[in-house]
CSV table of C-alpha atoms and ligand atoms in Angstrom, one decimal:
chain,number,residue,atom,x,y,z
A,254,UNK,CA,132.9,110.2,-139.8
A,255,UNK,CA,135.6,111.1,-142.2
A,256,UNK,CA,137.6,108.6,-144.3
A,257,UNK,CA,135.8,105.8,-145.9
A,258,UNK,CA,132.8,104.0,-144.3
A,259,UNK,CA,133.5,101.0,-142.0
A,260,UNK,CA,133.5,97.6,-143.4
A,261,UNK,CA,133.9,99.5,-147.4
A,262,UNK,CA,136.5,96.7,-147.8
A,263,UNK,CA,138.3,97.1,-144.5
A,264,UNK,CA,140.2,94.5,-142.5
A,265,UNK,CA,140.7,93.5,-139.2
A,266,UNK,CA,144.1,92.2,-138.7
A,267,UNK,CA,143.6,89.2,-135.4
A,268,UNK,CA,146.3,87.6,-133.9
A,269,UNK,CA,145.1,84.3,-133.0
A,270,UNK,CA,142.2,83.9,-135.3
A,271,UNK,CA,141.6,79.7,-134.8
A,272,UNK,CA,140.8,79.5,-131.5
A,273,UNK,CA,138.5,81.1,-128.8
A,274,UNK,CA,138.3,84.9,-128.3
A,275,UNK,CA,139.9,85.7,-131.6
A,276,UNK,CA,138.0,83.2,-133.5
A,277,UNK,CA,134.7,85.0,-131.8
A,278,UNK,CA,136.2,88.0,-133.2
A,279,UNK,CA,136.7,87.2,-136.4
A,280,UNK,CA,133.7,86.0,-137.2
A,281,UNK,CA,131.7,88.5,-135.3
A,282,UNK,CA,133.3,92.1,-137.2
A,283,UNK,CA,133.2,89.9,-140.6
A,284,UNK,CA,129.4,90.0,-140.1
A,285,UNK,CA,129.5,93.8,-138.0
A,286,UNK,CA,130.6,96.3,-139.5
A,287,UNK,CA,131.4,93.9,-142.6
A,288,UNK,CA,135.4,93.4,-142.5
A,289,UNK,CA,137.7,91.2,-144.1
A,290,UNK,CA,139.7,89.5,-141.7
A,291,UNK,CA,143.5,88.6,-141.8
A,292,UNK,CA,144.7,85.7,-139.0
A,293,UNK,CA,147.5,84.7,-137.4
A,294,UNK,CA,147.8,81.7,-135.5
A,295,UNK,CA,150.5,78.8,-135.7
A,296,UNK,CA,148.4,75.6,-136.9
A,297,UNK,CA,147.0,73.8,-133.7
A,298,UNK,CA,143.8,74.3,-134.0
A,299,UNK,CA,143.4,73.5,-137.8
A,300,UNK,CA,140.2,72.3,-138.1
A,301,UNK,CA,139.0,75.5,-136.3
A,302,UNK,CA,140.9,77.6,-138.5
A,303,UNK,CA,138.9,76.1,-141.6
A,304,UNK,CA,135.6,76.4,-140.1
A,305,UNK,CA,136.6,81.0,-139.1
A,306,UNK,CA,137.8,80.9,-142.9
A,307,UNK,CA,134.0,79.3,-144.1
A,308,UNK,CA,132.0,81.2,-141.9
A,309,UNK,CA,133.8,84.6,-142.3
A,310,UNK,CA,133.5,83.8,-145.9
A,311,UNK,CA,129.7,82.7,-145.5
A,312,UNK,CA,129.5,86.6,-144.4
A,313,UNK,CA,131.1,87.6,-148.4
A,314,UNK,CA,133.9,88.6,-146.4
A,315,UNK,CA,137.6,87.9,-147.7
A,316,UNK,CA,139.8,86.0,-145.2
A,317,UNK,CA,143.1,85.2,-145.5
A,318,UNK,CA,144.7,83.3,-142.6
A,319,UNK,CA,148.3,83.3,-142.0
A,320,UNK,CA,150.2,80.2,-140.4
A,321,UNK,CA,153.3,81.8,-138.5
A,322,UNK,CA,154.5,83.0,-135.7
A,323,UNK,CA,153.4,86.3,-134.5
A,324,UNK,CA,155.0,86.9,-131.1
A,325,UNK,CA,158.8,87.9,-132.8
A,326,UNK,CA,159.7,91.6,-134.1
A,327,UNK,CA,160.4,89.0,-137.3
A,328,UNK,CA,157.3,88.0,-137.1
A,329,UNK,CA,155.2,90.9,-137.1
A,330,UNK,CA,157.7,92.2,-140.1
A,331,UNK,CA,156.7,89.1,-142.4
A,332,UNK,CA,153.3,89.3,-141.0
A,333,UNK,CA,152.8,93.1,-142.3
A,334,UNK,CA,154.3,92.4,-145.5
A,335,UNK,CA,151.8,89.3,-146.1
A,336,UNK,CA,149.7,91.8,-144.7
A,337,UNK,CA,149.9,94.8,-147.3
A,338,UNK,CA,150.7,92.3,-150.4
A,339,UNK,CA,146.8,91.2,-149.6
A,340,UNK,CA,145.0,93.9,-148.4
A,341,UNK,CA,147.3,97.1,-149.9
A,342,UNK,CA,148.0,100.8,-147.9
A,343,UNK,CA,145.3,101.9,-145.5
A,344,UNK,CA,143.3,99.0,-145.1
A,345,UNK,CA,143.5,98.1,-141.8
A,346,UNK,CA,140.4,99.5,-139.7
A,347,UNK,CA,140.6,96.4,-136.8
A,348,UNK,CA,144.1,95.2,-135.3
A,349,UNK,CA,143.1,92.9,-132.3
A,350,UNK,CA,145.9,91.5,-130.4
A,351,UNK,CA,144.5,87.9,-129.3
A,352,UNK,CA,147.6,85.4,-128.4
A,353,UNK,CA,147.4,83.0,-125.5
A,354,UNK,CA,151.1,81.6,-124.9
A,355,UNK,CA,152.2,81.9,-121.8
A,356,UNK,CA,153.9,80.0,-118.9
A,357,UNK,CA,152.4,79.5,-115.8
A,358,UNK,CA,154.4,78.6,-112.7
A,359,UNK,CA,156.1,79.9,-109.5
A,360,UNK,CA,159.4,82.3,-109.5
A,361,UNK,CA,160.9,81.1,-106.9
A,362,UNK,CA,159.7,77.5,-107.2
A,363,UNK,CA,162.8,75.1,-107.4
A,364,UNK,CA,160.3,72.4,-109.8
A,365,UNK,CA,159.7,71.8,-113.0
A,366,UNK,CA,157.0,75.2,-112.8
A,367,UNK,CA,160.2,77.4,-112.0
A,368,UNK,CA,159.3,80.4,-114.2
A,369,UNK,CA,163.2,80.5,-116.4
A,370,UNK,CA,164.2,83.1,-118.2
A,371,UNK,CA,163.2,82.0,-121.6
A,372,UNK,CA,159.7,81.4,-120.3
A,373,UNK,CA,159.8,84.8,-119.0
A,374,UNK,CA,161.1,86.1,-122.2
A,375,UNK,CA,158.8,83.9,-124.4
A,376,UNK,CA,155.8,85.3,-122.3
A,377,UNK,CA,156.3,88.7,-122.5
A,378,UNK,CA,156.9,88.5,-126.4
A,379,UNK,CA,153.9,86.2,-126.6
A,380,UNK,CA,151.2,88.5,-124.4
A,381,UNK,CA,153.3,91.9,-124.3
A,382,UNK,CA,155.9,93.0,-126.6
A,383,UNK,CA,154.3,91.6,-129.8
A,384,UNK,CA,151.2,94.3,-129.5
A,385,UNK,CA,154.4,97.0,-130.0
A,386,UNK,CA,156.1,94.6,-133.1
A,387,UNK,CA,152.8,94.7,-134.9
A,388,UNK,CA,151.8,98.2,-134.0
A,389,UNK,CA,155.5,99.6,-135.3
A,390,UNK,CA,155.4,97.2,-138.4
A,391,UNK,CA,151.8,98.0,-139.3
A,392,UNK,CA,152.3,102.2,-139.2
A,393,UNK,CA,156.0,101.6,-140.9
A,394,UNK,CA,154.0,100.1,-144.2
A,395,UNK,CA,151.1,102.4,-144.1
A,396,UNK,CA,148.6,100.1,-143.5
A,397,UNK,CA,146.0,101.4,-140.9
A,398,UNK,CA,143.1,102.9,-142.1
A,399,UNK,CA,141.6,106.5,-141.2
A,400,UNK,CA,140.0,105.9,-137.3
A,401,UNK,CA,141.7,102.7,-137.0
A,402,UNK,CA,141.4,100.9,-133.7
A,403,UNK,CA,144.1,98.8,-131.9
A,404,UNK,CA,142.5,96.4,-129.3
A,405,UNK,CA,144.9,94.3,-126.7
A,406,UNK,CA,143.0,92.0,-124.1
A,407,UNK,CA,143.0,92.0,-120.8
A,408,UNK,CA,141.6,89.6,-117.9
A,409,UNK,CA,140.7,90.8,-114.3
A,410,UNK,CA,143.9,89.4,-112.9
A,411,UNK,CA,145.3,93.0,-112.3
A,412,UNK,CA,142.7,93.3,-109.8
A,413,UNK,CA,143.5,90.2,-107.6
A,414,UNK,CA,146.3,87.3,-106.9
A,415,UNK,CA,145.6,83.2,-108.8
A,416,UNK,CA,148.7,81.3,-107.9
A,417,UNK,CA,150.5,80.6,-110.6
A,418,UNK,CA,149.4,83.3,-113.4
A,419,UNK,CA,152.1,85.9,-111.6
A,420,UNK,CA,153.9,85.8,-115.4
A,421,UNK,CA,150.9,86.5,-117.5
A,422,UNK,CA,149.7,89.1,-114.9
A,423,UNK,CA,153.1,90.9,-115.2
A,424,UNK,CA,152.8,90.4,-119.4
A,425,UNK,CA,149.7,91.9,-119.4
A,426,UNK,CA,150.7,95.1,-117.1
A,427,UNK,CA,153.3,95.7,-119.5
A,428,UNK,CA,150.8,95.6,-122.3
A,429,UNK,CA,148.5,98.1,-120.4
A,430,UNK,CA,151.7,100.6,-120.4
A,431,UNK,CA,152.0,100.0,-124.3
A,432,UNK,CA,148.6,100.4,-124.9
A,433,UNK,CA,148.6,103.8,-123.3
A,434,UNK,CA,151.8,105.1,-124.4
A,435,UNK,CA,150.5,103.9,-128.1
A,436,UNK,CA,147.5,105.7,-127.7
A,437,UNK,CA,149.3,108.6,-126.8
A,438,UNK,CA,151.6,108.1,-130.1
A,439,UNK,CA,148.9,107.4,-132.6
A,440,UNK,CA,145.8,109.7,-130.8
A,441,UNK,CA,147.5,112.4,-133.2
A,442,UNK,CA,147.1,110.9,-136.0
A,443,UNK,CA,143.4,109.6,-135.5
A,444,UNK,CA,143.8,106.5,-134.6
A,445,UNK,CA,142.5,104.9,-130.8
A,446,UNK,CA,144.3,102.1,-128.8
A,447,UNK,CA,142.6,100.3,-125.9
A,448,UNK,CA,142.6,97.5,-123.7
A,449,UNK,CA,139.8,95.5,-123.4
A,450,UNK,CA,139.3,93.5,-120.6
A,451,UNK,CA,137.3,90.3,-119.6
A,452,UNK,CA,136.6,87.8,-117.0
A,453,UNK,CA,136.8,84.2,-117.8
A,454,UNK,CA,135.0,82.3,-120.9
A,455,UNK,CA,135.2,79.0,-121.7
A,456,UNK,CA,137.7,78.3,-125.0
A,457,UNK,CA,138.8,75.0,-126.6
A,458,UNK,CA,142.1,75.6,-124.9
A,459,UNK,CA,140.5,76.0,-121.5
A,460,UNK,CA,138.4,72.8,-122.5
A,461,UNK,CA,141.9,71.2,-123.5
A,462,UNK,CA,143.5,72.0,-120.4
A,463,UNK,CA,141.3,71.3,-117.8
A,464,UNK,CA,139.5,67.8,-116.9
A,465,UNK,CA,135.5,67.7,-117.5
A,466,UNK,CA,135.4,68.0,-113.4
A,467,UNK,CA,137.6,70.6,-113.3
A,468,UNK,CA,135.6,72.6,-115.7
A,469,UNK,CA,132.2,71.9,-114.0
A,470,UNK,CA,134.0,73.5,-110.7
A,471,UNK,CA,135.4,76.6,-112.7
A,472,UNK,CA,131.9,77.3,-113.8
A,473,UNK,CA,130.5,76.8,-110.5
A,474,UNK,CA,132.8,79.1,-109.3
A,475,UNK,CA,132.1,81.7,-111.6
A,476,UNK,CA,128.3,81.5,-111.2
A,477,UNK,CA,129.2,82.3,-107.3
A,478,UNK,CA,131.5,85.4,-108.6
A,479,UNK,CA,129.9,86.6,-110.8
A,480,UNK,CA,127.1,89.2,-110.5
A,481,UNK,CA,125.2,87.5,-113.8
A,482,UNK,CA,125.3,84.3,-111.9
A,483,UNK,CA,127.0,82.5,-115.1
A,484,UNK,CA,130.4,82.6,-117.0
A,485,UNK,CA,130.7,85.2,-120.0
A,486,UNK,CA,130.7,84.1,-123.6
A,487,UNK,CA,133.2,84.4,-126.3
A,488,UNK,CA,130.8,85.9,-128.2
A,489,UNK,CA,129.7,88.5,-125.5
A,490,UNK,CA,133.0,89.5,-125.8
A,491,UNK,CA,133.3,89.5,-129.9
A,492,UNK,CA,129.8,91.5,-130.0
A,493,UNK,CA,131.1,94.4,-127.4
A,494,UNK,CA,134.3,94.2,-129.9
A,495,UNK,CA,131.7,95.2,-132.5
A,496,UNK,CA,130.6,98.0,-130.8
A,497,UNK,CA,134.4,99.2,-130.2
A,498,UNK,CA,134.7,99.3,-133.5
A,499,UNK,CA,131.8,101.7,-134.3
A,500,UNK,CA,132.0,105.6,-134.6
A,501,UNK,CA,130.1,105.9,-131.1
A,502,UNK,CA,133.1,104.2,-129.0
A,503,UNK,CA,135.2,106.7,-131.1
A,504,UNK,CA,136.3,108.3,-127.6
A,505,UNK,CA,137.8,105.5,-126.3
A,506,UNK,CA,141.6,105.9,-126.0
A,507,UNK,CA,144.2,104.7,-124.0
A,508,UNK,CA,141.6,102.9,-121.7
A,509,UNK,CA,140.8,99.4,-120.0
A,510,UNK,CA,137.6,98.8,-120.7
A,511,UNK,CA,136.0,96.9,-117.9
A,512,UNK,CA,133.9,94.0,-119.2
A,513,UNK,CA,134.4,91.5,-116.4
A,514,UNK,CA,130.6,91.7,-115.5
A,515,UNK,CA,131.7,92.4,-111.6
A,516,UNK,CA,133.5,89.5,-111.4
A,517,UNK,CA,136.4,90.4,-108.8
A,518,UNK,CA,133.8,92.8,-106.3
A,519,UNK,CA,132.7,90.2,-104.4
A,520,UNK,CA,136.2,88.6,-103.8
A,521,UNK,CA,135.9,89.5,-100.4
A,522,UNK,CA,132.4,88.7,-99.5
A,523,UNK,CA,132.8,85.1,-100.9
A,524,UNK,CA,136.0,84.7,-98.3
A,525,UNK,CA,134.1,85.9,-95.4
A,526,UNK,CA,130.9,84.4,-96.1
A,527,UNK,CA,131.1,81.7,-98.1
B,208,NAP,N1,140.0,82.8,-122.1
B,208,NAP,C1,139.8,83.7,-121.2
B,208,NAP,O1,139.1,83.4,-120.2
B,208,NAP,C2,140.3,85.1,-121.3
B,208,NAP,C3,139.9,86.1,-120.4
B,208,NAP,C4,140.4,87.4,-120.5
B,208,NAP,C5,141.3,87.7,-121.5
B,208,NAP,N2,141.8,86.7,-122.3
B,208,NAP,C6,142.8,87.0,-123.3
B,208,NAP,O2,142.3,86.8,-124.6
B,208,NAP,C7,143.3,86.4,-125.5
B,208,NAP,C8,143.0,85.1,-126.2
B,208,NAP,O3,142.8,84.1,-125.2
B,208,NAP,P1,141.9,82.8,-125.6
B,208,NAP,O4,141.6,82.1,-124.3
B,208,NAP,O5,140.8,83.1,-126.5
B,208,NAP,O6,143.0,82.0,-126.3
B,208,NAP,P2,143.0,80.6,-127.2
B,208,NAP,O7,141.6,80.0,-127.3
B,208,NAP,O8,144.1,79.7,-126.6
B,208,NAP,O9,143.5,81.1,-128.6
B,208,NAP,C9,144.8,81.7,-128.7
B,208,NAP,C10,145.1,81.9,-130.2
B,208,NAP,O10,146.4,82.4,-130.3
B,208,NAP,C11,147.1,81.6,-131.3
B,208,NAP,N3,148.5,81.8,-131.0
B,208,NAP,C12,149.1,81.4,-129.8
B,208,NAP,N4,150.5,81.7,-129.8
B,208,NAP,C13,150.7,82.3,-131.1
B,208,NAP,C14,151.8,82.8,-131.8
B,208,NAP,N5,153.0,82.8,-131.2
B,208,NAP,N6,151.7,83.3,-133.0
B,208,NAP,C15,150.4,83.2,-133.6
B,208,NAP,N7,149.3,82.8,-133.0
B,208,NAP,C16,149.4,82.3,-131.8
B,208,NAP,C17,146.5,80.3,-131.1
B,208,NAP,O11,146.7,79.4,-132.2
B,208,NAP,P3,148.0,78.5,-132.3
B,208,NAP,O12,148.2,77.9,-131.0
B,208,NAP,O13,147.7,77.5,-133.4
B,208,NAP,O14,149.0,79.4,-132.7
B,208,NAP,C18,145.0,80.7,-131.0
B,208,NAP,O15,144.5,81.0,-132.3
B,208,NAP,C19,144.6,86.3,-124.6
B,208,NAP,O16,145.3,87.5,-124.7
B,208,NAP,C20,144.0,86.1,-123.2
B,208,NAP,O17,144.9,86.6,-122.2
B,208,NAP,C21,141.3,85.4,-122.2
């Protein structure tokens, strides 16, 4: 591999470093291939936060974790600079794009879940647009390193209809389009830009959202759907990151990297013979 060795005081840059996936993240690339880690995330989940900072520290990483919002163009500019005061030119090896803020609702619903414009906008700048913000403000200050990887995340809800998720589906198409035109914009120059996606795993905010009943009935469900028989980790998902960061995924480029485990090919089967 040219450039300098992985982890040789690198950093991966995750949006959303306090809570679930990202946290997962954080702490497993701090430990494999050895990077620092920069966060985003906006606060709720503080005492999360503290304990990614301790154990990505714990691994003699550095970690600096921003509190801000990193969905606006403003944003990602403030973000960057924050970004290159710390870690300087070239650093970045890691940019993972791990937000969750999203509406869910109906279009056409005449309720309170009517999906309005500035739910629609807030979405797509939340799970969408904010992949582009970081990407232009990131290549604007030179910051990513030789072989850098750009990661968005994905779930399998391009392959199959849940109610009210229409908004995030939509979101994430439009971050499948910017993944691949990126790709196309940075392969050149060395770099690879992917999309990762997964089926469901369990996160504080799914735990948040959901009743104890209602979780025991997702997992049920996802023991039925899934192949495995059980729901995917967080850290299934973080170690696989691992991997993607290595030389040997070096290939990878404008993909969607299925890691759903099988979880929408028996759809059908389940309907018919339940
Ligand atoms: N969970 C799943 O089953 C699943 C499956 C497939 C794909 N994914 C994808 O994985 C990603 C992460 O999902 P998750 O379930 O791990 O989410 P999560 O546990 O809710 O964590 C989301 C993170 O994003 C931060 N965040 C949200 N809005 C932000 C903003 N505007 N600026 C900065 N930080 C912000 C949150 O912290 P604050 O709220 O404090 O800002 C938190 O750190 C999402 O893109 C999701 O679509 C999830």
């Amino acid at each position: 591999m040219s450039g300098r060795e992985v982890g040789d005081g690198t950093w991966a840059v995750i949006l959303g470093a306090s809570s679930g996936t990202g946290a997962a993240i954080a702490e497993a690339v701090a430990q494999r291939p050895g990077l620092n880690v920069f966060g985003v995330h906006r606060g709720r989940y503080a005492e999360q936060a503290a304990e990614v900072e301790r154990r990505v520290r714990a691994q003699g990483r550095d970690v600096v974790l921003r509190q801000a919002d990193a969905s606006t163009p403003e944003g990602a500019e403030a973000g960057a600079d924050a970004l290159l005061a710390s870690a300087g030119p070239r650093s970045v090896k890691l940019f993972v794009h791990s937000i969750a803020g999203a509406s869910v609702g109906h279009f056409l619903s005449t309720g309170e879940d009517r999906l309005h414009p500035r739910r629609i906008q807030r979405t797509f700048d939340c799970m969408a647009h904010s992949f582009v913000y970081w990407a232009q403000a990131l290549v604007a200050r030179d910051l990513l390193a030789p072989e850098a990887r750009l990661l968005g995340l994905q779930n399998p809800l391009d392959q199959t209809h849940l109610g009210n998720t229409g908004l995030i589906s939509a979101a994430k198409a439009s971050l499948e389009m910017y993944v691949r035109h990126l790709a196309m914009e940075l392969g050149p120059r060395g770099h690879r830009v992917n999309l990762l996606k997964f089926g469901t795993v369990m996160t504080p905010a799914l735990r948040h959202v959901y009743s104890p009943e209602a979780l025991a009935r997702l997992e049920e469900a996802h023991a039925k759907l899934n192949p495995a028989g059980r729901m995917c980790t967080v850290e299934e998902v973080a170690r696989f990151v691992t991997v993607l960061v290595g030389e040997d995924a070096a290939w990878f480029n404008g993909a969607t990297i299925d890691f759903s485990g099988g979880m929408t090919l028996r759809l059908l089967d389940l309907v018919l013979n339940p």
